[in-house]
Amino acid sequence: MDEQSTPEVATLSGIGLRRRSLFSRLLDLPSPLHAVGVKRDIPVVMLDGVRLFSDHYYPKAAGEFPTIFIRIPYGRGKEVSLFGGYPMGEMPAQRFAERGYHVLVQGARGCLNSEGAFNPHLHEAADGQATLAWIEQQPWFNGVLGTWGPSYLGYMQWATAAGGSPTIKAMLPFITSSENYSVTHPDGAFGLETRLRWARDMVDLNKTHRQPLWKKIGQRFSGSEAEENLQAAFNHLPLLEADIVAGGEPIPFYRELLSNDQADDLYWQSRDHSQSVAQITAPVHLLGGWYDYYLRGLLRDYEVLKEAGRQPYLTIGPWNHAHGNGLMSGLREGLNWFGAHLKGDRSNLREKPVRLYVMGADEWQEFDVFPPSADGRRYYLQPEAGLSPEAPAVENSADHYRYDPADPTPAVGGALLARQGAGSQDNLPLEARSDVLVYTSPLLEEAVEIIGPVSMALYVRSTLEHTDFFARLNDVSPDGSSNNICDGLFRLEPGKGEVQADGSLLVHIDMWATAHRFLSGHRLRLLIASGAHPRWSRNLGTGEDVATGIRMAVAEQTIYHDAGHPSALILPITLEE
């Protein structure tokens, strides 16, 4: 007898739906339609015989339903959490299934219960495509499938779609990109905070999974000690051994991430799916955060899709990578996106494809394309720490500071993986350091809105051939607080930078994209330094290999701002339509 035909099950299902409806209202989601069943620990055999375990969530209702495919290295749900499902596995799967989707959540190779060895990014294309072929043979599959997920889960979508399967009808990869070299080795440095923190967390996750219950409970209350070890590891040299300081043992895949520092290394070429993006015809909705370290890669994927004649949707909010609001926005947008492209219901699909959160104004705005029309206006560095649209007229004006890698300029806020201290932060303590220069505009008489990429043309000189220059744009409020908006770094080495007649160098700093309104009564502020450690690994100044270097040299830095060296911040000022 069908379980839904009994009065007892009908009563229980009604209670469950009421509970789910209340939960949905709290999450600002549409009401659920169905009770949900789950079949757990389904072994799916890969081409090499390795079994990857999956959970199948389904609506307890008659009829056909489309499928959402989620691959995850962090645990599918009950296998990882003491108190319920993991938020990127169990929770969204339940939400999709109760609204009329089959959902397959698969654990990645070598992660928790799935067999094999975890080697970041290497097997995701083959494993994703093999599982897709398995799904196509299931009796519950109706031929319509979408992919969903953030971060590593989003990369897995690109890897799976690289096979060109026509089964994929829609994708929603968020806070991610189709390649990982650019976030592992950003701007010629190493993304130390993101890569070492993630590697340590991956090892801890799998180690904890194998422990008895009493040890798992203890592990949940040892976070402060683990963070202290991680902070010590960030300052350890050589970086090749920082994994031991962070977690007490070598992490082989961390060392591979660190040591393969060239984009054309076979290591990265075998894991790069950016060349396949232009061939993907399924509708794609990209979602990111202004303080997410994947933002540049996500926007490159958007540009590739646009250049290929596609019409991707783009949503960017005020989030850093680990912010919970980004995950919830991905879930809400996923319901709208899959409703339109897997079920044919476009009623909740917005008209304009680009939706951006404009910080400062604290409002969402919608556009046809990104970036919208803007005027590239220059704000010039001035003598006496000024910042102005007027080009400097003085001769021979410069500021100086000393950068010591033994006491590296810290990263305060910005695009970090850490849950605490990332995103927008008050930079006043950072600005008080002797190795940071600050240039501030007069009070704004009217609002200034910027949407798009920000950059810096900076005239510099250093006593070292190997050094960094870091630039950050801040918003100074009437109360004096100075919050970071966007930033970037240029790693100088022989042959980089434009040599000037007097021997100085012109360097161009990509300060990433943003959307922000500086309100009337606020000020613009530019910070110049030579590091943001450990977001970018510190430059030791000696030219040694980033993985094995231990010697350090002090750099004496000069920043020019005169008529012959018009250093300038370049802002995309919004044009009125």
Short mmCIF file of C-alpha atoms in Angstrom, two decimals, residues 58-533:
data_model
loop_
_atom_site.label_atom_id
_atom_site.label_comp_id
_atom_site.label_asym_id
_atom_site.label_seq_id
_atom_site.Cartn_x
_atom_site.Cartn_y
_atom_site.Cartn_z
CA TYR A 58 12.43 13.24 -3.44
CA PRO A 59 8.91 14.65 -3.11
CA LYS A 60 6.45 12.18 -1.63
CA ALA A 61 3.99 12.73 -4.43
CA ALA A 62 2.92 11.14 -7.68
CA GLY A 63 4.22 12.44 -10.98
CA GLU A 64 7.48 13.40 -12.65
CA PHE A 65 9.86 16.00 -11.27
CA PRO A 66 13.08 17.60 -12.52
CA THR A 67 16.38 16.88 -10.79
CA ILE A 68 18.93 19.09 -9.05
CA PHE A 69 22.45 17.68 -8.82
CA ILE A 70 24.72 18.80 -5.96
CA ARG A 71 28.27 17.47 -5.45
CA ILE A 72 29.99 18.35 -2.17
CA PRO A 73 33.32 17.65 -0.45
CA TYR A 74 32.13 18.80 2.99
CA GLY A 75 29.68 16.03 3.88
CA ARG A 76 26.24 15.27 2.51
CA GLY A 77 24.32 15.81 5.76
CA LYS A 78 23.87 13.25 8.51
CA GLU A 79 27.34 11.80 7.90
CA VAL A 80 29.05 15.00 9.06
CA SER A 81 26.95 16.81 11.66
CA LEU A 82 26.17 15.94 15.24
CA PHE A 83 23.05 18.07 15.23
CA GLY A 84 21.57 17.56 11.75
CA GLY A 85 22.56 18.17 8.14
CA TYR A 86 25.43 20.24 6.88
CA PRO A 87 24.08 23.59 5.62
CA MET A 88 25.38 23.13 2.07
CA GLY A 89 24.08 19.56 1.70
CA GLU A 90 21.05 18.52 3.70
CA MET A 91 19.38 21.90 4.13
CA PRO A 92 19.13 23.02 0.48
CA ALA A 93 18.32 19.49 -0.66
CA GLN A 94 15.30 19.42 1.66
CA ARG A 95 14.19 22.85 0.47
CA PHE A 96 14.37 21.93 -3.21
CA ALA A 97 12.72 18.54 -2.75
CA GLU A 98 9.75 19.90 -0.81
CA ARG A 99 9.09 22.24 -3.75
CA GLY A 100 8.98 19.49 -6.35
CA TYR A 101 12.50 18.36 -7.28
CA HIS A 102 14.49 15.19 -7.06
CA VAL A 103 17.83 16.13 -5.49
CA LEU A 104 20.96 14.01 -5.62
CA VAL A 105 23.65 15.09 -3.12
CA GLN A 106 26.93 13.28 -3.70
CA GLY A 107 30.03 13.23 -1.51
CA ALA A 108 33.25 13.98 -3.39
CA ARG A 109 35.98 11.40 -3.86
CA GLY A 110 37.99 10.84 -0.68
CA CYS A 111 35.67 12.97 1.46
CA LEU A 112 34.04 11.43 4.55
CA ASN A 113 32.25 8.22 3.49
CA SER A 114 33.09 8.34 -0.21
CA GLU A 115 35.96 6.11 -1.32
CA GLY A 116 39.23 7.09 -2.96
CA ALA A 117 41.77 9.82 -2.17
CA PHE A 118 40.92 13.51 -2.09
CA ASN A 119 43.06 15.48 -4.56
CA PRO A 120 41.58 18.99 -4.91
CA HIS A 121 39.86 19.64 -8.22
CA LEU A 122 41.51 16.72 -10.06
CA HIS A 123 38.70 14.17 -10.36
CA GLU A 124 35.68 16.46 -10.36
CA ALA A 125 35.12 16.46 -14.13
CA ALA A 126 35.32 12.68 -14.56
CA ASP A 127 33.37 11.91 -11.37
CA GLY A 128 30.67 14.50 -12.04
CA GLN A 129 30.16 13.32 -15.61
CA ALA A 130 30.09 9.64 -14.57
CA THR A 131 27.44 10.40 -11.96
CA LEU A 132 25.46 12.39 -14.51
CA ALA A 133 25.40 9.30 -16.73
CA TRP A 134 24.20 7.27 -13.71
CA ILE A 135 21.39 9.77 -13.03
CA GLU A 136 20.24 9.51 -16.64
CA GLN A 137 19.58 5.79 -16.10
CA GLN A 138 17.45 6.19 -12.96
CA PRO A 139 13.71 5.44 -13.23
CA TRP A 140 12.83 8.68 -11.41
CA PHE A 141 14.79 10.90 -13.83
CA ASN A 142 12.61 12.79 -16.32
CA GLY A 143 15.44 14.11 -18.53
CA VAL A 144 15.59 17.62 -17.00
CA LEU A 145 18.44 18.53 -14.61
CA GLY A 146 20.01 21.58 -13.00
CA THR A 147 23.19 22.01 -10.96
CA TRP A 148 23.53 24.12 -7.83
CA GLY A 149 26.06 25.04 -5.16
CA PRO A 150 28.61 27.52 -3.79
CA SER A 151 32.41 27.61 -3.70
CA TYR A 152 33.91 24.15 -4.33
CA LEU A 153 30.38 22.94 -5.15
CA GLY A 154 30.20 25.63 -7.83
CA TYR A 155 33.55 24.61 -9.31
CA MET A 156 32.19 21.05 -9.47
CA GLN A 157 29.34 22.36 -11.62
CA TRP A 158 31.76 23.85 -14.15
CA ALA A 159 33.77 20.61 -14.14
CA THR A 160 30.67 18.48 -14.74
CA ALA A 161 29.31 20.80 -17.45
CA ALA A 162 32.67 20.76 -19.25
CA GLY A 163 31.63 17.37 -20.63
CA GLY A 164 29.01 19.11 -22.76
CA SER A 165 26.04 17.03 -21.59
CA PRO A 166 22.70 18.25 -23.02
CA THR A 167 21.04 16.88 -19.87
CA ILE A 168 22.08 19.99 -17.92
CA LYS A 169 19.33 22.54 -18.51
CA ALA A 170 20.32 25.21 -15.95
CA MET A 171 23.23 26.06 -13.62
CA LEU A 172 23.61 28.22 -10.54
CA PRO A 173 27.28 28.32 -9.48
CA PHE A 174 27.93 30.93 -6.80
CA ILE A 175 30.87 32.44 -4.93
CA THR A 176 33.08 30.38 -7.24
CA SER A 177 34.80 30.29 -10.62
CA SER A 178 35.66 27.77 -13.32
CA GLU A 179 39.36 27.71 -12.31
CA ASN A 180 41.28 27.93 -9.05
CA TYR A 181 44.76 29.10 -9.97
CA SER A 182 43.84 32.79 -9.72
CA VAL A 183 42.62 32.49 -6.13
CA THR A 184 45.46 30.20 -5.08
CA HIS A 185 48.20 32.42 -6.52
CA PRO A 186 46.57 35.87 -6.77
CA ASP A 187 48.68 38.63 -8.32
CA GLY A 188 51.85 36.51 -8.21
CA ALA A 189 51.56 35.96 -4.44
CA PHE A 190 50.08 32.96 -2.61
CA GLY A 191 46.55 33.13 -1.16
CA LEU A 192 47.84 32.00 2.21
CA GLU A 193 44.81 32.71 4.39
CA THR A 194 42.31 31.09 2.06
CA ARG A 195 44.34 28.06 1.00
CA LEU A 196 45.93 27.11 4.33
CA ARG A 197 42.71 27.69 6.30
CA TRP A 198 40.73 25.62 3.80
CA ALA A 199 43.31 22.81 3.69
CA ARG A 200 43.46 22.61 7.49
CA ASP A 201 39.65 22.61 7.70
CA MET A 202 39.37 19.83 5.11
CA VAL A 203 41.80 17.64 7.04
CA ASP A 204 40.04 18.36 10.34
CA LEU A 205 36.63 17.59 8.83
CA ASN A 206 37.67 14.15 7.62
CA LYS A 207 39.69 13.39 10.75
CA THR A 208 36.78 14.32 13.03
CA HIS A 209 34.42 12.18 10.96
CA ARG A 210 36.43 9.07 11.85
CA GLN A 211 36.54 9.82 15.57
CA PRO A 212 34.22 8.40 18.26
CA LEU A 213 31.32 10.57 19.41
CA TRP A 214 33.00 11.86 22.59
CA LYS A 215 35.96 13.14 20.59
CA LYS A 216 33.67 14.77 18.04
CA ILE A 217 31.93 16.69 20.82
CA GLY A 218 35.29 17.83 22.19
CA GLN A 219 36.38 18.90 18.73
CA ARG A 220 33.46 21.33 18.52
CA PHE A 221 34.78 23.25 21.53
CA SER A 222 38.44 23.47 20.49
CA GLY A 223 38.01 26.21 17.92
CA SER A 224 40.04 28.89 19.73
CA GLU A 225 43.12 26.67 19.99
CA ALA A 226 42.84 25.71 16.32
CA GLU A 227 42.62 29.39 15.33
CA GLU A 228 45.68 30.23 17.42
CA ASN A 229 47.61 27.49 15.66
CA LEU A 230 46.46 28.80 12.30
CA GLN A 231 47.53 32.37 13.11
CA ALA A 232 50.96 31.06 14.14
CA ALA A 233 51.14 29.11 10.88
CA PHE A 234 50.48 32.24 8.82
CA ASN A 235 53.65 33.77 10.27
CA HIS A 236 55.80 30.66 9.92
CA LEU A 237 58.59 30.29 7.38
CA PRO A 238 59.04 28.48 5.13
CA LEU A 239 55.42 28.37 4.03
CA LEU A 240 55.97 24.79 2.87
CA GLU A 241 55.98 23.76 6.54
CA ALA A 242 53.16 26.01 7.74
CA ASP A 243 50.73 23.09 7.49
CA ILE A 244 52.52 21.34 10.36
CA VAL A 245 52.16 24.41 12.57
CA ALA A 246 48.48 24.73 11.64
CA GLY A 247 47.44 21.12 12.12
CA GLY A 248 50.34 19.11 13.51
CA GLU A 249 51.08 17.17 10.33
CA PRO A 250 51.97 17.72 6.67
CA ILE A 251 49.06 18.25 4.29
CA PRO A 252 50.24 16.93 0.90
CA PHE A 253 47.61 18.72 -1.18
CA TYR A 254 48.35 22.06 0.55
CA ARG A 255 51.98 21.65 -0.47
CA GLU A 256 50.96 20.93 -4.04
CA LEU A 257 48.74 24.02 -4.14
CA LEU A 258 51.64 26.11 -2.83
CA SER A 259 54.43 24.67 -4.98
CA ASN A 260 52.62 24.76 -8.34
CA ASP A 261 52.84 28.52 -8.71
CA GLN A 262 52.62 28.96 -12.49
CA ALA A 263 49.32 29.07 -14.39
CA ASP A 264 50.71 26.86 -17.17
CA ASP A 265 51.80 24.11 -14.77
CA LEU A 266 50.24 20.77 -15.74
CA TYR A 267 48.79 20.69 -12.21
CA TRP A 268 46.56 23.67 -13.01
CA GLN A 269 45.94 22.91 -16.67
CA SER A 270 44.35 19.58 -15.70
CA ARG A 271 42.02 21.40 -13.30
CA ASP A 272 41.13 24.49 -15.34
CA HIS A 273 37.65 24.48 -16.92
CA SER A 274 37.58 28.13 -17.97
CA GLN A 275 38.11 27.14 -21.63
CA SER A 276 34.81 25.23 -21.57
CA VAL A 277 32.67 28.10 -20.28
CA ALA A 278 32.02 29.58 -23.72
CA GLN A 279 30.69 26.24 -24.99
CA ILE A 280 28.08 25.86 -22.24
CA THR A 281 24.62 26.58 -23.60
CA ALA A 282 22.58 25.90 -20.44
CA PRO A 283 21.28 29.10 -18.81
CA VAL A 284 23.70 30.18 -16.07
CA HIS A 285 23.02 32.38 -13.05
CA LEU A 286 26.21 33.58 -11.33
CA LEU A 287 26.01 34.88 -7.78
CA GLY A 288 28.89 36.47 -5.89
CA GLY A 289 29.91 38.80 -3.10
CA TRP A 290 31.79 42.10 -3.23
CA TYR A 291 34.13 40.78 -0.52
CA ASP A 292 34.49 37.27 -1.93
CA TYR A 293 37.95 36.15 -3.07
CA TYR A 294 36.35 34.42 -6.08
CA LEU A 295 34.82 37.68 -7.36
CA ARG A 296 37.35 38.31 -10.13
CA GLY A 297 37.05 34.74 -11.44
CA LEU A 298 33.27 34.84 -11.29
CA LEU A 299 33.19 38.09 -13.29
CA ARG A 300 35.58 36.59 -15.86
CA ASP A 301 33.16 33.67 -16.31
CA TYR A 302 30.36 36.19 -16.76
CA GLU A 303 32.34 38.09 -19.42
CA VAL A 304 33.14 34.86 -21.29
CA LEU A 305 29.48 33.89 -21.38
CA LYS A 306 28.49 37.35 -22.61
CA GLU A 307 31.17 37.30 -25.33
CA ALA A 308 29.89 33.88 -26.44
CA GLY A 309 26.44 35.38 -27.00
CA ARG A 310 24.82 33.95 -23.88
CA GLN A 311 22.54 35.85 -21.50
CA PRO A 312 23.82 34.94 -18.02
CA TYR A 313 22.19 36.34 -14.93
CA LEU A 314 24.45 38.00 -12.37
CA THR A 315 23.71 38.77 -8.72
CA ILE A 316 26.31 40.32 -6.39
CA GLY A 317 25.63 41.09 -2.74
CA PRO A 318 27.65 42.71 0.09
CA TRP A 319 29.00 39.37 1.32
CA ASN A 320 32.33 37.78 2.05
CA HIS A 321 32.88 34.12 1.15
CA ALA A 322 31.60 32.48 4.34
CA HIS A 323 28.68 34.85 4.97
CA GLY A 324 25.42 32.96 5.55
CA ASN A 325 23.36 35.50 3.62
CA GLY A 326 25.20 34.52 0.45
CA LEU A 327 24.14 30.89 0.88
CA MET A 328 20.53 31.86 1.54
CA SER A 329 20.47 34.17 -1.47
CA GLY A 330 21.82 31.29 -3.57
CA LEU A 331 18.96 29.11 -2.36
CA ARG A 332 16.28 31.72 -3.06
CA GLU A 333 17.69 32.54 -6.48
CA GLY A 334 18.00 28.82 -7.18
CA LEU A 335 14.29 28.27 -6.61
CA ASN A 336 13.50 31.11 -9.04
CA TRP A 337 16.09 30.03 -11.60
CA PHE A 338 15.14 26.36 -11.66
CA GLY A 339 11.46 27.21 -11.59
CA ALA A 340 11.99 29.16 -14.81
CA HIS A 341 14.35 26.78 -16.61
CA LEU A 342 13.41 23.34 -15.29
CA LYS A 343 9.67 23.84 -14.83
CA GLY A 344 8.85 26.61 -17.28
CA ASP A 345 7.49 29.02 -14.65
CA ARG A 346 9.13 32.42 -15.30
CA SER A 347 6.81 34.37 -13.00
CA ASN A 348 9.52 34.81 -10.35
CA LEU A 349 12.36 35.54 -12.78
CA ARG A 350 13.36 39.21 -12.70
CA GLU A 351 13.29 41.22 -15.92
CA LYS A 352 16.84 42.60 -15.86
CA PRO A 353 19.64 40.02 -15.72
CA VAL A 354 22.04 41.95 -13.46
CA ARG A 355 21.21 42.73 -9.84
CA LEU A 356 23.79 44.46 -7.64
CA TYR A 357 23.77 45.53 -4.02
CA VAL A 358 25.04 49.11 -3.85
CA MET A 359 26.80 49.45 -0.52
CA GLY A 360 26.60 52.78 1.24
CA ALA A 361 23.17 53.33 -0.30
CA ASP A 362 22.11 49.92 1.13
CA GLU A 363 19.91 49.16 -1.86
CA TRP A 364 19.65 46.69 -4.73
CA GLN A 365 19.82 48.03 -8.28
CA GLU A 366 19.16 46.18 -11.54
CA PHE A 367 20.93 46.57 -14.89
CA ASP A 368 21.07 45.04 -18.34
CA VAL A 369 24.81 44.35 -18.21
CA PHE A 370 27.83 44.51 -15.93
CA PRO A 371 29.51 46.87 -15.61
CA PRO A 372 26.90 49.52 -16.38
CA SER A 373 27.92 52.74 -18.12
CA ALA A 374 30.41 54.70 -16.05
CA ASP A 375 32.86 57.59 -16.29
CA GLY A 376 36.44 56.64 -15.34
CA ARG A 377 37.25 59.56 -13.05
CA ARG A 378 40.70 60.01 -11.52
CA TYR A 379 41.27 61.05 -7.93
CA TYR A 380 44.87 62.16 -7.60
CA LEU A 381 47.14 61.74 -4.61
CA GLN A 382 48.11 65.16 -3.27
CA PRO A 383 50.78 66.58 -0.98
CA GLU A 384 49.87 66.57 2.70
CA ALA A 385 47.83 63.36 2.39
CA GLY A 386 45.14 64.78 0.13
CA LEU A 387 42.99 63.08 -2.53
CA SER A 388 41.33 65.18 -5.21
CA PRO A 389 40.00 65.14 -8.81
CA GLU A 390 42.50 67.93 -9.53
CA ALA A 391 45.86 66.77 -10.91
CA PRO A 392 48.80 67.81 -8.71
CA ALA A 393 50.68 70.90 -9.94
CA VAL A 394 53.65 70.74 -7.58
CA GLU A 395 57.09 69.39 -8.48
CA ASN A 396 59.04 66.73 -6.58
CA SER A 397 56.40 65.63 -4.09
CA ALA A 398 56.62 62.18 -2.51
CA ASP A 399 55.95 60.20 0.65
CA HIS A 400 58.05 57.43 2.16
CA TYR A 401 57.58 54.43 4.40
CA ARG A 402 59.52 51.38 5.49
CA TYR A 403 58.18 47.86 4.96
CA ASP A 404 59.59 45.09 7.14
CA PRO A 405 58.40 41.57 6.24
CA ALA A 406 59.28 40.46 9.77
CA ASP A 407 56.35 42.65 10.87
CA PRO A 408 54.10 42.45 7.80
CA THR A 409 51.28 44.90 7.24
CA PRO A 410 48.18 42.88 8.21
CA ALA A 411 45.03 42.21 6.23
CA VAL A 412 42.13 43.94 8.00
CA GLY A 413 38.80 42.87 6.55
CA GLY A 414 38.33 42.22 2.86
CA ALA A 415 38.20 38.99 0.89
CA LEU A 416 39.13 36.46 3.57
CA LEU A 417 37.83 32.95 4.20
CA ALA A 418 37.59 33.48 7.96
CA ARG A 419 34.07 33.86 9.30
CA GLN A 420 35.16 36.61 11.70
CA GLY A 421 36.97 39.75 10.60
CA ALA A 422 36.25 39.47 6.87
CA GLY A 423 34.30 41.91 4.69
CA SER A 424 33.83 45.53 5.70
CA GLN A 425 35.84 46.51 8.80
CA ASP A 426 36.94 49.74 10.46
CA ASN A 427 40.50 50.34 9.23
CA LEU A 428 41.56 53.00 11.74
CA PRO A 429 43.98 50.66 13.56
CA LEU A 430 45.54 49.72 10.21
CA GLU A 431 45.83 53.36 9.16
CA ALA A 432 47.76 54.18 12.34
CA ARG A 433 50.68 51.94 11.33
CA SER A 434 53.90 53.58 10.19
CA ASP A 435 54.03 51.35 7.10
CA VAL A 436 50.67 52.61 5.78
CA LEU A 437 50.11 55.87 3.89
CA VAL A 438 46.66 57.49 3.89
CA TYR A 439 45.22 60.00 1.40
CA THR A 440 41.79 61.52 2.12
CA SER A 441 39.39 63.65 0.08
CA PRO A 442 37.55 66.72 1.40
CA LEU A 443 34.00 66.21 2.66
CA LEU A 444 31.73 65.27 -0.21
CA GLU A 445 29.10 67.91 -0.92
CA GLU A 446 27.04 65.39 -2.89
CA ALA A 447 26.95 61.62 -3.16
CA VAL A 448 29.43 59.80 -5.40
CA GLU A 449 28.35 56.38 -6.70
CA ILE A 450 30.75 53.89 -8.26
CA ILE A 451 29.82 50.60 -9.95
CA GLY A 452 32.42 48.53 -11.75
CA PRO A 453 36.17 47.82 -11.65
CA VAL A 454 38.42 50.12 -9.59
CA SER A 455 42.12 50.55 -10.37
CA MET A 456 45.20 52.51 -9.38
CA ALA A 457 47.98 54.12 -11.40
CA LEU A 458 50.82 54.48 -8.90
CA TYR A 459 54.31 55.94 -9.36
CA VAL A 460 56.73 54.22 -7.02
CA ARG A 461 60.34 53.52 -6.19
CA SER A 462 61.75 50.81 -3.94
CA THR A 463 65.18 49.90 -2.65
CA LEU A 464 64.35 46.29 -3.55
CA GLU A 465 63.62 44.62 -6.88
CA HIS A 466 61.13 42.30 -5.19
CA THR A 467 58.37 44.01 -3.23
CA ASP A 468 54.60 44.60 -3.14
CA PHE A 469 52.35 47.62 -3.42
CA PHE A 470 48.85 47.39 -1.96
CA ALA A 471 46.04 49.90 -2.53
CA ARG A 472 42.69 50.07 -0.73
CA LEU A 473 39.67 52.34 -1.11
CA ASN A 474 37.82 53.24 2.10
CA ASP A 475 34.66 55.16 2.99
CA VAL A 476 35.19 57.56 5.91
CA SER A 477 31.97 58.25 7.82
CA PRO A 478 31.17 61.45 9.72
CA ASP A 479 31.98 59.63 12.98
CA GLY A 480 35.54 59.03 11.71
CA SER A 481 35.29 55.30 11.07
CA SER A 482 37.04 54.19 7.88
CA ASN A 483 35.60 51.07 6.24
CA ASN A 484 37.20 49.19 3.36
CA ILE A 485 35.37 48.98 0.04
CA CYS A 486 37.79 47.26 -2.36
CA ASP A 487 41.52 46.73 -2.77
CA GLY A 488 44.28 45.06 -4.76
CA LEU A 489 47.97 44.20 -4.80
CA PHE A 490 50.81 44.44 -7.33
CA ARG A 491 53.78 42.11 -6.85
CA LEU A 492 56.87 43.82 -8.24
CA GLU A 493 59.77 41.83 -9.68
CA PRO A 494 62.42 42.54 -12.34
CA GLY A 495 60.77 43.32 -15.66
CA LYS A 496 57.42 44.38 -14.18
CA GLY A 497 56.24 47.98 -14.03
CA GLU A 498 56.77 50.78 -16.53
CA VAL A 499 60.20 52.37 -16.10
CA GLN A 500 60.12 56.20 -16.10
CA ALA A 501 62.87 58.56 -17.25
CA ASP A 502 63.98 59.24 -13.68
CA GLY A 503 64.13 55.54 -12.80
CA SER A 504 60.82 55.41 -10.94
CA LEU A 505 58.16 52.89 -11.93
CA LEU A 506 54.52 53.20 -12.90
CA VAL A 507 52.51 50.22 -11.64
CA HIS A 508 48.86 49.51 -12.34
CA ILE A 509 46.93 47.89 -9.48
CA ASP A 510 43.70 46.00 -10.10
CA MET A 511 41.59 46.89 -7.06
CA TRP A 512 38.72 44.58 -8.04
CA ALA A 513 35.13 45.58 -8.74
CA THR A 514 32.58 47.06 -6.37
CA ALA A 515 29.30 48.93 -6.12
CA HIS A 516 29.26 51.65 -3.48
CA ARG A 517 27.73 55.07 -2.86
CA PHE A 518 29.81 57.55 -0.86
CA LEU A 519 27.19 59.69 0.80
CA SER A 520 27.24 63.45 1.20
CA GLY A 521 29.29 64.34 4.27
CA HIS A 522 31.55 61.29 3.86
CA ARG A 523 35.11 61.21 2.51
CA LEU A 524 37.01 58.98 0.13
CA ARG A 525 40.22 57.54 1.53
CA LEU A 526 43.04 55.69 -0.19
CA LEU A 527 45.45 53.46 1.72
CA ILE A 528 48.86 52.55 0.31
CA ALA A 529 51.02 49.84 1.88
CA SER A 530 53.26 46.94 0.87
CA GLY A 531 51.24 44.02 2.12
CA ALA A 532 47.97 42.61 3.38
CA HIS A 533 49.19 39.49 5.12
#
